[in-house]
Short mmCIF file of C-alpha atoms in Angstrom, two decimals:
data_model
loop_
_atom_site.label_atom_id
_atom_site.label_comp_id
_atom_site.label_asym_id
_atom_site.label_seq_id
_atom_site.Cartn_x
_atom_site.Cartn_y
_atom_site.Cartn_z
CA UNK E 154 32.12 -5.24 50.05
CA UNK E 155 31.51 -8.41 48.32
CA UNK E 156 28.80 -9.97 50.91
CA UNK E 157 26.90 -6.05 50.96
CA UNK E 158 26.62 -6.97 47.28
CA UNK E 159 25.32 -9.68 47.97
CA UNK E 160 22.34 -8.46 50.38
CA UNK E 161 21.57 -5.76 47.50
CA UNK E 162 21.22 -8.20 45.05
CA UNK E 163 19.26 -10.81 47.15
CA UNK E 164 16.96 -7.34 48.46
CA UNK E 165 16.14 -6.77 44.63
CA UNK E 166 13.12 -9.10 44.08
CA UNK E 167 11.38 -8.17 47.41
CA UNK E 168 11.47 -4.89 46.49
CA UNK E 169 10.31 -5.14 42.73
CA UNK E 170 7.61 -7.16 44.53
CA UNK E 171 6.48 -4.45 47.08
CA UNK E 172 7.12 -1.24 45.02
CA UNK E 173 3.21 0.21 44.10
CA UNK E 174 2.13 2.82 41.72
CA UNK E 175 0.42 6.05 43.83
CA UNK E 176 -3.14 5.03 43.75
CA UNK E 177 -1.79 1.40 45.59
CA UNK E 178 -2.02 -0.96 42.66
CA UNK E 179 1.37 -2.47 41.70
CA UNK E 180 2.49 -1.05 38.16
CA UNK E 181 3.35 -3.37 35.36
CA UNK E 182 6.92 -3.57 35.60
CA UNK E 183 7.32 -4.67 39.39
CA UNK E 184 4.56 -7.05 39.45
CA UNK E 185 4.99 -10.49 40.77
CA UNK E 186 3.95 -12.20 37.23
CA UNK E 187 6.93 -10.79 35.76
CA UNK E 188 9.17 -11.81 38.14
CA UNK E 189 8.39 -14.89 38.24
CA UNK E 190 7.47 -15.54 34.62
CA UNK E 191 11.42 -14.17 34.31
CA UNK E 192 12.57 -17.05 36.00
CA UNK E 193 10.98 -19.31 34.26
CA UNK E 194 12.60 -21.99 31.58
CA UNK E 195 11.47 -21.83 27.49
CA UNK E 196 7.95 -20.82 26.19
CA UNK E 197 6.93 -19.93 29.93
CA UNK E 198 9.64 -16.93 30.04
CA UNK E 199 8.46 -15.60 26.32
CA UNK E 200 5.26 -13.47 28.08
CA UNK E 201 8.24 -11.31 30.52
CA UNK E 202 10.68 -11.29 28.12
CA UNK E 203 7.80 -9.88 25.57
CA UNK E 204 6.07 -7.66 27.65
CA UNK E 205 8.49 -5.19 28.25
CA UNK E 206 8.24 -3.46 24.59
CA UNK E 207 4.65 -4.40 24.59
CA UNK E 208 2.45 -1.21 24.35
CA UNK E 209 -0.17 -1.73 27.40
CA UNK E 210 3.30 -2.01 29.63
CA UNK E 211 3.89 1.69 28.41
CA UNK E 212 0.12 2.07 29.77
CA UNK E 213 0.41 0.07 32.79
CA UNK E 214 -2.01 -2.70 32.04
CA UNK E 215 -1.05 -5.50 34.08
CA UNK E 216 -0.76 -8.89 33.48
CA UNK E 217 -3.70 -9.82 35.78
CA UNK E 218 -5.70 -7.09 33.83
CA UNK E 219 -6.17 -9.88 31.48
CA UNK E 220 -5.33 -13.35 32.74
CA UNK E 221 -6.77 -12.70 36.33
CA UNK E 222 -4.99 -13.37 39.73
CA UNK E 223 -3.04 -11.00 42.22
CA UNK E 224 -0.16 -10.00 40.84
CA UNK E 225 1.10 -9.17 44.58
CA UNK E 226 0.47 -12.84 45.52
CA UNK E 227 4.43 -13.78 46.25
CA UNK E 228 3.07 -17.58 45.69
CA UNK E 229 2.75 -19.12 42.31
CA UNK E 230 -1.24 -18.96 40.46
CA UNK E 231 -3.38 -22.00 41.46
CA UNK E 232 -6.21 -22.09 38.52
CA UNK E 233 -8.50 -24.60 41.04
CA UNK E 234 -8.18 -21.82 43.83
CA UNK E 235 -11.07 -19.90 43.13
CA UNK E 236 -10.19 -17.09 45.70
CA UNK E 237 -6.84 -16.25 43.10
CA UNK E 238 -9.68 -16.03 40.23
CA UNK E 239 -7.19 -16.50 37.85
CA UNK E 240 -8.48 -17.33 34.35
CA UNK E 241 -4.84 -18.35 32.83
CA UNK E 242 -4.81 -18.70 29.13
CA UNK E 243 -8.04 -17.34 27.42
CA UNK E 244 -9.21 -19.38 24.70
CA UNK E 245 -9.93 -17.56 21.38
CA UNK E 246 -13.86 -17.52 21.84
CA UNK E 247 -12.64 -15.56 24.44
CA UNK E 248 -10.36 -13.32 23.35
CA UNK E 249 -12.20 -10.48 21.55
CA UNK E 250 -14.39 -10.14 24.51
CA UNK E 251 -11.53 -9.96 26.56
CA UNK E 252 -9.96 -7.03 24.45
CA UNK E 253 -13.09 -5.47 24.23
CA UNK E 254 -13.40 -4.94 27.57
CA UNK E 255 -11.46 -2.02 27.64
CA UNK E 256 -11.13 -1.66 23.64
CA UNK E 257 -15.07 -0.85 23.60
CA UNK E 258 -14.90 1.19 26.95
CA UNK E 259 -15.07 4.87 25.77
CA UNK E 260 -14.19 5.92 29.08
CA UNK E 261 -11.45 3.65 29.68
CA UNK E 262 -9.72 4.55 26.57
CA UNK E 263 -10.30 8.00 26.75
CA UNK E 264 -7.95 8.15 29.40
CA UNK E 265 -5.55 6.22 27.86
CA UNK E 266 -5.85 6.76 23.72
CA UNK E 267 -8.77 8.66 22.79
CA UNK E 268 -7.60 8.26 19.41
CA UNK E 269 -8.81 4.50 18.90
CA UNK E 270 -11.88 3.62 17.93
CA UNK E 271 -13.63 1.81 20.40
CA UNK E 272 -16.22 -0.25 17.78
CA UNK E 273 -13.40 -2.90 17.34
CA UNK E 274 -15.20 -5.72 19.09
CA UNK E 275 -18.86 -4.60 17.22
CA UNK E 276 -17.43 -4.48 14.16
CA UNK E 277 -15.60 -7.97 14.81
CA UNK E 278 -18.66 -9.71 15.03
CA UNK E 279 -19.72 -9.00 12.08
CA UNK E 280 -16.90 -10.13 10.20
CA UNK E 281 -16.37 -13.48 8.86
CA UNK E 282 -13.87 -14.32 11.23
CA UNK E 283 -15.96 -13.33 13.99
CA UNK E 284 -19.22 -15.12 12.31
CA UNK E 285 -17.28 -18.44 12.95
CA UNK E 286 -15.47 -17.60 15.63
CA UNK E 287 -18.12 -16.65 18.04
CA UNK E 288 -21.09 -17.94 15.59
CA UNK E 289 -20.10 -21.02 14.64
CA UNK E 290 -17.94 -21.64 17.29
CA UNK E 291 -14.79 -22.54 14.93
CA UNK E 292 -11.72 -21.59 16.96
CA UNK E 293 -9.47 -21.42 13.70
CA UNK E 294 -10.48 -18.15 12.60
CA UNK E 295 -8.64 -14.98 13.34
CA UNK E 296 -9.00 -12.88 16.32
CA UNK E 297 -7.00 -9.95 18.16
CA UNK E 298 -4.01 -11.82 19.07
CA UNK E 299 -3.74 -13.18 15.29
CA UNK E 300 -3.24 -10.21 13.84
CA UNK E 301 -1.91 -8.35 17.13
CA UNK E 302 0.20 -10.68 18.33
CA UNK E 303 0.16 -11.23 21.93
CA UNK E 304 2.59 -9.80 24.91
CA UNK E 305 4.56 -7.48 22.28
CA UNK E 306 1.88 -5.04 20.88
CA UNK E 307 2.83 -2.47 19.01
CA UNK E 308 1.26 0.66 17.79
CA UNK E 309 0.04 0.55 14.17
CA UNK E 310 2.52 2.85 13.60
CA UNK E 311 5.18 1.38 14.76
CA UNK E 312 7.25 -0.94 11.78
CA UNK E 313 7.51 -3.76 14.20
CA UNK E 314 3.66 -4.35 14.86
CA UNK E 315 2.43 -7.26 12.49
CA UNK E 316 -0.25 -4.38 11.20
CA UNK E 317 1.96 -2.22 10.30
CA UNK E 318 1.28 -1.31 6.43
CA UNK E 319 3.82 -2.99 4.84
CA UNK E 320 3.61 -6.15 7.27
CA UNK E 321 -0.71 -6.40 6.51
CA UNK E 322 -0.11 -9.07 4.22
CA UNK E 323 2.47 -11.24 5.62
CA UNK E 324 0.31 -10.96 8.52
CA UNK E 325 -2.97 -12.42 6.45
CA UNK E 326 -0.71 -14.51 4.14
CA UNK E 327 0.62 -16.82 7.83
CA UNK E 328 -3.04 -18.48 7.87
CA UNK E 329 -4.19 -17.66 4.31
CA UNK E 330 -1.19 -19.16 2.37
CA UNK E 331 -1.31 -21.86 4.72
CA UNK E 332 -3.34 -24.86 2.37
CA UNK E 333 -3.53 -27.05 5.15
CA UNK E 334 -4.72 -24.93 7.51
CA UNK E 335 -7.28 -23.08 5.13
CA UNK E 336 -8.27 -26.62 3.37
CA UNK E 337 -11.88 -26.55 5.78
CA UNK E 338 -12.99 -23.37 4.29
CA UNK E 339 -12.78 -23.44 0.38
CA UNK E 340 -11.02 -20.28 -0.72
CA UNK E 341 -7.48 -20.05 -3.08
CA UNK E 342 -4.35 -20.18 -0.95
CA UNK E 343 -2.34 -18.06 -3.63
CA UNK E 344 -3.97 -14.28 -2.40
CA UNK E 345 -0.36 -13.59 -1.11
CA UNK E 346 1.96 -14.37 -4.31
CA UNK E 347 -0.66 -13.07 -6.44
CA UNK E 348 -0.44 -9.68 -4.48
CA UNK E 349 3.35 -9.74 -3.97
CA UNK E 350 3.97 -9.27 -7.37
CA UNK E 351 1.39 -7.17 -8.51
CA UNK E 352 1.07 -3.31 -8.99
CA UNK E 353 0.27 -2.89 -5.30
CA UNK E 354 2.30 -5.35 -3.76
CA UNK E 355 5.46 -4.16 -5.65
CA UNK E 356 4.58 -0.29 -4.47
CA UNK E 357 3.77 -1.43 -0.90
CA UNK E 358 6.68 -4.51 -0.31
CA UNK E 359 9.02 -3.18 -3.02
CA UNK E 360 8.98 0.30 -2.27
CA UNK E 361 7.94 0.16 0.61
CA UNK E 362 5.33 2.90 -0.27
CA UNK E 363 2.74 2.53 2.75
CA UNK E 364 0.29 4.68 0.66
CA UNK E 365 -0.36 1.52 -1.56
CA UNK E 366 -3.25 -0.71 -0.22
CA UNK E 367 -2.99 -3.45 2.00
CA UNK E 368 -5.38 -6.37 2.26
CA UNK E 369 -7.42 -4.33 5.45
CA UNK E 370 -7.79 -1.17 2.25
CA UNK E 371 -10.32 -3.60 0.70
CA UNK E 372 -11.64 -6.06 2.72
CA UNK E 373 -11.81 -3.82 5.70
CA UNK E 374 -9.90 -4.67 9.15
CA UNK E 375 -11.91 -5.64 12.40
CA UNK E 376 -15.15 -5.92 9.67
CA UNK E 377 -12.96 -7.81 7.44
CA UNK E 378 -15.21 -9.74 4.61
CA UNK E 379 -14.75 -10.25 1.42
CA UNK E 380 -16.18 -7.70 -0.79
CA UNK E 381 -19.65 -8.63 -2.61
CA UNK E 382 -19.53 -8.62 -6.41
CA UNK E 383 -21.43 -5.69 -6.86
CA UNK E 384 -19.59 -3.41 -4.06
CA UNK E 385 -15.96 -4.57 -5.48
CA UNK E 386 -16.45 -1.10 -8.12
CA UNK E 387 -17.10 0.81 -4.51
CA UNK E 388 -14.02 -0.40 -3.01
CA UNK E 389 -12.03 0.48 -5.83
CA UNK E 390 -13.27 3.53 -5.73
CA UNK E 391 -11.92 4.41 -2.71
CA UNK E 392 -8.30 5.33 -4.14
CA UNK E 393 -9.45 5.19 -7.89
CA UNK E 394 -12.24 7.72 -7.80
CA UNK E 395 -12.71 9.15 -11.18
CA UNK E 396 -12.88 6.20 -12.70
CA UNK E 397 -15.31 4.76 -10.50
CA UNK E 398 -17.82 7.52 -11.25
CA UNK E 399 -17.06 7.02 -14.77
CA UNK E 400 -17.73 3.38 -14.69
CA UNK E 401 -20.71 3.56 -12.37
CA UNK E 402 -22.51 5.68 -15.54
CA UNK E 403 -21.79 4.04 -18.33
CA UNK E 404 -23.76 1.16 -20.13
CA UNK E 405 -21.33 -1.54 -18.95
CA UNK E 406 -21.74 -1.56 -15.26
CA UNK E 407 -25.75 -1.93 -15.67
CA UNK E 408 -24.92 -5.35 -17.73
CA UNK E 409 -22.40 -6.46 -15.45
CA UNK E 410 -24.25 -6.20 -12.54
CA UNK E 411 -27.18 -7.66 -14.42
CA UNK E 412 -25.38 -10.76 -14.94
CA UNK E 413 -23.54 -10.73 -11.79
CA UNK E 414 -19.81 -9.89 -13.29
CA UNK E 415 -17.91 -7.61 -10.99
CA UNK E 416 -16.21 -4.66 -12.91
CA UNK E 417 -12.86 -4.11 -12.32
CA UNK E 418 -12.00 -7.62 -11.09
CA UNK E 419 -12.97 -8.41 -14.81
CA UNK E 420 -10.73 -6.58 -16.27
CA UNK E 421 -7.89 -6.24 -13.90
CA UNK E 422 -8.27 -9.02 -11.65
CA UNK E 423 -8.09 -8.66 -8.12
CA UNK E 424 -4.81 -9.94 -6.04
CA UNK E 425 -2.78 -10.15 -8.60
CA UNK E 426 -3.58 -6.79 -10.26
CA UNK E 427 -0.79 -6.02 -13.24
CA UNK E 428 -0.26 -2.36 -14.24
CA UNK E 429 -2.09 -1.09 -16.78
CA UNK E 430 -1.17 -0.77 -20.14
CA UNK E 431 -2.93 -0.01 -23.95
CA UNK E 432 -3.06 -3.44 -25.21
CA UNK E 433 -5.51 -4.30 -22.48
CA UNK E 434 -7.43 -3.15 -24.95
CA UNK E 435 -8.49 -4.70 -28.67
CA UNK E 436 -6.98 -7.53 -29.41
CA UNK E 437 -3.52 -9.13 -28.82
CA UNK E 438 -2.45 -11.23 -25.65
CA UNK E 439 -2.65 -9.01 -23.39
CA UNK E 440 -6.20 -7.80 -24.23
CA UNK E 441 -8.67 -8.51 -22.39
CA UNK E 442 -12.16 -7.27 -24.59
CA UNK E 443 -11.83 -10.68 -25.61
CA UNK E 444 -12.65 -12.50 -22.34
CA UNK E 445 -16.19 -11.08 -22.99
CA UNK E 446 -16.27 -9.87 -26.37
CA UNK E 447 -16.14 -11.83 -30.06
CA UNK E 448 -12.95 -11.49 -31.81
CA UNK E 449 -13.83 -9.00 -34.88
CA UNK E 450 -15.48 -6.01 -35.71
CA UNK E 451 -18.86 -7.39 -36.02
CA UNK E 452 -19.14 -7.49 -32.22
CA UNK E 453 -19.99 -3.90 -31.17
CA UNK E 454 -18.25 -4.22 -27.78
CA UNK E 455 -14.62 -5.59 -29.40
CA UNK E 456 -14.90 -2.64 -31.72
CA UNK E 457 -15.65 -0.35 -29.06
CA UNK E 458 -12.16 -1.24 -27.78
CA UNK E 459 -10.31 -1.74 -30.98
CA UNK E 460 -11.52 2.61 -31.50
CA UNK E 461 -10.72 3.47 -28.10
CA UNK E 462 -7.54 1.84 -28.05
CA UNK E 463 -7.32 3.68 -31.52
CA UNK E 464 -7.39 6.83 -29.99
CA UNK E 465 -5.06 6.55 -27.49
CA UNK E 466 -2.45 4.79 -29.93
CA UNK E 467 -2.32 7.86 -31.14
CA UNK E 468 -2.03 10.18 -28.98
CA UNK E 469 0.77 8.08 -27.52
CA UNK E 470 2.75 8.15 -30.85
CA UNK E 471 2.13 11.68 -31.07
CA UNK E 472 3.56 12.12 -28.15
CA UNK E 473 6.85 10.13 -28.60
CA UNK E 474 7.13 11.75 -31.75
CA UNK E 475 6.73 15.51 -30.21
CA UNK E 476 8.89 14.64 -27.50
CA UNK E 477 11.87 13.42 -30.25
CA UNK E 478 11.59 16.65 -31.31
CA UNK E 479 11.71 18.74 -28.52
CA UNK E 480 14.80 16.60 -27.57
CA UNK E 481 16.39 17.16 -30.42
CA UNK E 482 16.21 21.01 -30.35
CA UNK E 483 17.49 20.78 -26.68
CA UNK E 484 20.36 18.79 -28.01
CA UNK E 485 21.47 21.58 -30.31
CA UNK E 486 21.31 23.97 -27.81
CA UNK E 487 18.05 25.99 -28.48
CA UNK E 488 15.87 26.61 -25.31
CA UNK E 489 13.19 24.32 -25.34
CA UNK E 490 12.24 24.97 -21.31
CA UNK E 491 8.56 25.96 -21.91
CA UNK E 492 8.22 23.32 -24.49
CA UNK E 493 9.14 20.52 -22.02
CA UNK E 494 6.61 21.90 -19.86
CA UNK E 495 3.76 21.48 -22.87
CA UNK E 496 5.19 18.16 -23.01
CA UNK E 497 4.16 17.51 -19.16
CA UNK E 498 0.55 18.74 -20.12
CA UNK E 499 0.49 16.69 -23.37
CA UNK E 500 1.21 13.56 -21.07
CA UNK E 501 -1.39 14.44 -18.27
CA UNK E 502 -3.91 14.73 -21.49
CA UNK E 503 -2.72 10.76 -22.34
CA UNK E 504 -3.77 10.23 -18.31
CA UNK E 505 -6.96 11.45 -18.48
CA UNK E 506 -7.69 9.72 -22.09
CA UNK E 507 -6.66 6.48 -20.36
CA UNK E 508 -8.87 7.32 -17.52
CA UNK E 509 -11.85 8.17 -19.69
CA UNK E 510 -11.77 4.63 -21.26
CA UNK E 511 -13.89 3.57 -17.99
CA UNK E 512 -16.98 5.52 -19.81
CA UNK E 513 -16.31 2.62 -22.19
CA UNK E 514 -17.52 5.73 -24.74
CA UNK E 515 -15.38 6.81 -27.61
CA UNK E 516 -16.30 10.52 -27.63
CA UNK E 517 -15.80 10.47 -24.45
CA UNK E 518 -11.65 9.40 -24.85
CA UNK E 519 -11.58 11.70 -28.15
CA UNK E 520 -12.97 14.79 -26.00
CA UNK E 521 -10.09 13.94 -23.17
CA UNK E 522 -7.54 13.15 -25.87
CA UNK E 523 -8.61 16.45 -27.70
CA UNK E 524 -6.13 19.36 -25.74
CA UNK E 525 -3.46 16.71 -25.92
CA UNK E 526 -3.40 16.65 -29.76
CA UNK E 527 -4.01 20.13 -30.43
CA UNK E 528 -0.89 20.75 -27.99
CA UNK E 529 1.20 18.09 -29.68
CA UNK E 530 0.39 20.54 -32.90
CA UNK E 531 1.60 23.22 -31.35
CA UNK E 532 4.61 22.28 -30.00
CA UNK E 533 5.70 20.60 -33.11
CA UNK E 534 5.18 23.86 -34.87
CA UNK E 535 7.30 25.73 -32.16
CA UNK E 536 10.28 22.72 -32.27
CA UNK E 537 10.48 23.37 -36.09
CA UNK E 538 10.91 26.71 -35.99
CA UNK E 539 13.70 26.25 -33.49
CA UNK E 540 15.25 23.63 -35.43
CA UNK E 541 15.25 26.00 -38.58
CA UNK E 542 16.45 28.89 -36.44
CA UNK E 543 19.52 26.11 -35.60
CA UNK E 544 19.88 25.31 -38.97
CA UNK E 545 20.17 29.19 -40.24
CA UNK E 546 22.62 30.12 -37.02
CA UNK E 547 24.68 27.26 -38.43
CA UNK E 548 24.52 28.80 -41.86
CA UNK E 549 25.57 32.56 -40.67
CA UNK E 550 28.29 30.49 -38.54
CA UNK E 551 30.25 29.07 -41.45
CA UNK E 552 29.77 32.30 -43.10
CA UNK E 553 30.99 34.42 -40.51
CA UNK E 554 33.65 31.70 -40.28
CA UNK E 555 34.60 31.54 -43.95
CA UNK E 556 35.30 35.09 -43.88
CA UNK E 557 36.72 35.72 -40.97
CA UNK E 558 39.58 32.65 -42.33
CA UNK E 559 39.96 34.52 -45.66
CA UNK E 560 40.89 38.13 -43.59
CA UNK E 561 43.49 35.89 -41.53
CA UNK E 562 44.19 34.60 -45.01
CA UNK E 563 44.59 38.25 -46.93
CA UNK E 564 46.46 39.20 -43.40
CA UNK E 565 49.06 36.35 -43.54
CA UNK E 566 49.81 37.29 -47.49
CA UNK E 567 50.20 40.92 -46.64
CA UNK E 568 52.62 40.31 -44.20
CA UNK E 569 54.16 37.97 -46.50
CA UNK E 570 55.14 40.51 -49.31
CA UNK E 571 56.22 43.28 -46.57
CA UNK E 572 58.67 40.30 -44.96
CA UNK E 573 60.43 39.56 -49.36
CA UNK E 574 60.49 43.95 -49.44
#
C-alpha cells in the first residue's frame, strides 16, 4: 500500500507536466514554470505561490505569455539560449508594452473581457508617468505592475486588488508619501494625510463609502496628470455639478482665471478638503473671503460674503428655531407628522441657498433661500396653533377633572349621611 503511494505521488509532477488544454497548449496551472517555481526557496517561489489567485490564471494566460520560454521545457530557462527565447524579468520601460500587447488587442480581449477598455497603453503615454517613463527614460515612475501588482491581479472589483476604491490611495500614497523616493521630482509628500482626513478620505477610508472619490476621480487613472489650474473647476464638476455651472457664470471665475487662481482649490483646498460650513464665509477663522479679500466693508468682495453669509445665518436660525417648535408640539402629543415633513423641505431650501453661494450673487442666495423662509412662516403659524390647541385641551382637562372630583366628592357625602341614618 505504502510503496503504491509512493509511485502516485512520485507520478504527480510528470503528469502536471504533460497534461494540455484541448487546442494542445499546456494550461496555466500544469505548466512547467509553476512547478518548478513551486520548488523553489524565498522570493523565487512568490510568482507560483501568487499566481494561483491571480486573475489571467482564471483566463489561462501563461507564464511564458509574458516572460517568454516553453513552459513544456522539463529543463530549467537558460536566458543566453536564444532557441528558449525567454525574456525573464521585463524591465519597466518594458512593461506597459508588454501589457499592452493583449490590453490594446480588441480582439484578444474580446474573447476574454470585452468589458475593458483596450486604450490603457495610449492613454499611458500620455500621462506623466508614462512621459518619463518611456519619454524620459526615468524607470522610477509608475507603470502597470505599480499599481497592479504583479502575479496576484485582481479585478477592480475585487477588495483585494490594490485599485480597488478604497485601496486607490494607499496604492498612490506607497511612492507618493515616500520623500525619499519622490525627492527627484519636486511635488509635496503629504497628498495622502491631507486626504485621509478630509471630507473624502473620511467617506471613502472611514466609511468605507466607495462612491467618494479616489485619487484616479481627479487626476484620471492610466492618463493620470495633475489637473491644470483652469480645468481643476471641470473636475470638480464631475460629482459637484450645480455648482460648477454656477461658478463657471459668475464674475469670479473670469478674474480667477485671469490671474491664474484655480476656483475651488481656493477656497476649499484640494487634498485636504474640510467639509463645508457657514463661517467659510465673512470673517472669523475659518473664513476664507479674507485670503483674497480686505477685512471690512469697504472691500466689495468681503461684503459680498459678509451678506451672503447673512442670508443663510438666517435661514439657519430660522430653522433651528421652527424645528424647536415643531419638537415641542410632538412632545406634548399633538401630531406634528406633516410638519416634520415641511421641516425636510425647509432644510433642502438651506441646501440649495448654500449651493447658490457659488453665483457669488446675493439675489441669487435670497431667491434660493426665499421658499425656505416663507415655509419656516408657515409652519410656525401651524406649531402655534397646535401648541394653543394643547394648552386649551389642558384647560378643558382640569375642568372636566375638577368636576368630575367634586361628583365623587357630593357622592362620598351622600353616602355618608345615608351610613349616620
Amino acid at each position: 500500500m505504502r510503496f503504491t503511494i509512493l509511485l502516485a505521488l512520485l507520478a504527480l509532477p510528470a503528469l502536471a507536466a504533460g497534461q494540455q488544454s484541448g487546442d494542445g497548449k499546456p494550461t496555466a496551472t500544469d505548466n512547467n514554470c509553476i512547478r518548478c517555481h513551486s520548488r523553489l526557496m524565498k522570493n523565487y517561489a512568490l510568482p507560483a505561490q501568487r499566481y494561483h489567485d491571480d486573475i489571467h490564471a482564471d483566463n489561462g494566460v501563461l507564464c511564458s505569455d509574458c516572460h517568454g520560454g516553453d513552459p513544456t521545457n522539463p529543463n530549467r530557462h537558460d536566458r543566453k539560449d536564444p532557441k528558449q527565447n525567454f525574456r525573464g524579468k521585463p524591465t519597466p520601460q518594458q512593461i506597459p508594452g508588454l501589457c499592452g500587447h493583449c490590453h490594446g488587442d480588441p480582439v484578444y480581449m474580446r474573447a476574454h473581457n470585452p468589458k475593458l477598455p483596450v486604450d490603457q497603453l495610449e492613454k499611458y503615454r500620455t500621462s506623466r508617468h508614462g512621459e518619463l517613463l518611456l519619454g524620459k527614460g526615468d524607470p522610477k515612475p509608475a507603470q502597470c505592475v505599480s499599481c497592479h501588482s504583479v502575479h496576484d491581479i485582481r479585478q477592480v472589483g475585487n477588495p483585494a486588488s490594490k485599485v480597488y476604491p478604497t485601496n486607490v490611495p494607499g496604492t498612490c500614497a506607497a511612492c507618493h508619501a515616500d520623500e525619499k523616493y519622490m525627492a527627484d521630482y519636486g511635488i509635496p509628500t503629504n497628498q495622502y494625510a491631507l486626504f485621509r482626513n478630509s471630507v473624502h478620505g473620511e467617506a471613502l477610508l472611514g466609511r468605507e463609502d466607495t462612491g467618494a472619490p479616489a485619487c484616479n476621480d481627479c487626476h484620471g487613472n492610466h492618463g493620470a496628470y495633475p489637473p491644470e489650474v483652469q480645468n481643476i473647476a471641470q473636475v470638480c464638476g464631475l460629482c459637484h455639478v450645480r455648482n460648477d455651472k454656477l461658478y463657471e457664470a459668475s464674475f469670479h471665475s473670469s478674474i480667477f482665471e485671469s490671474i491664474g487662481v484655480s476656483g475651488c482649490v481656493t477656497c476649499h483646498a484640494n487634498h485636504g478638503i474640510r467639509h463645508p460650513v457657514d463661517d467659510m464665509l465673512g470673517a472669523g477663522d475659518r473664513a476664507t473671503c479674507g485670503k483674497c479679500h480686505r477685512d471690512g466693508q469697504d472691500d466689495p468682495g468681503f461684503a459680498l460674503g459678509l451678506e451672503m453669509k447673512g442670508v443663510l445665518d438666517g435661514l439657519s436660525h430660522q430653522l433651528d428655531s421652527t424645528t424647536s417648535l415643531v419638537d415641542k408640539a410632538a412632545k406634548y402629543g399633538m401630531e406634528v407628522s406633516e410638519l416634520q415633513f415641511d421641516l425636510r423641505d425647509i432644510r433642502q431650501s438651506l441646501i440649495e441657498s448654500r449651493t447658490s453661494i457659488h453665483s457669488f450673487d446675493t439675489d441669487e442666495v435670497r431667491k434660493s433661500a426665499a421658499p425656505g423662509l416663507a415655509l419656516a412662516a408657515k409652519v410656525d403659524t401651524l406649531a402655534g396653533q397646535s401648541l394653543a390647541e394643547h394648552g386649551k385641551r389642558r384647560w378643558w382637562l382640569g375642568g372636566a377633572t375638577l368636576v368630575l372630583l367634586s361628583v365623587i366628592a357630593g357622592v362620598i357625602m351622600l353616602l355618608r349621611q345615608v351610613e349616620r341614618k
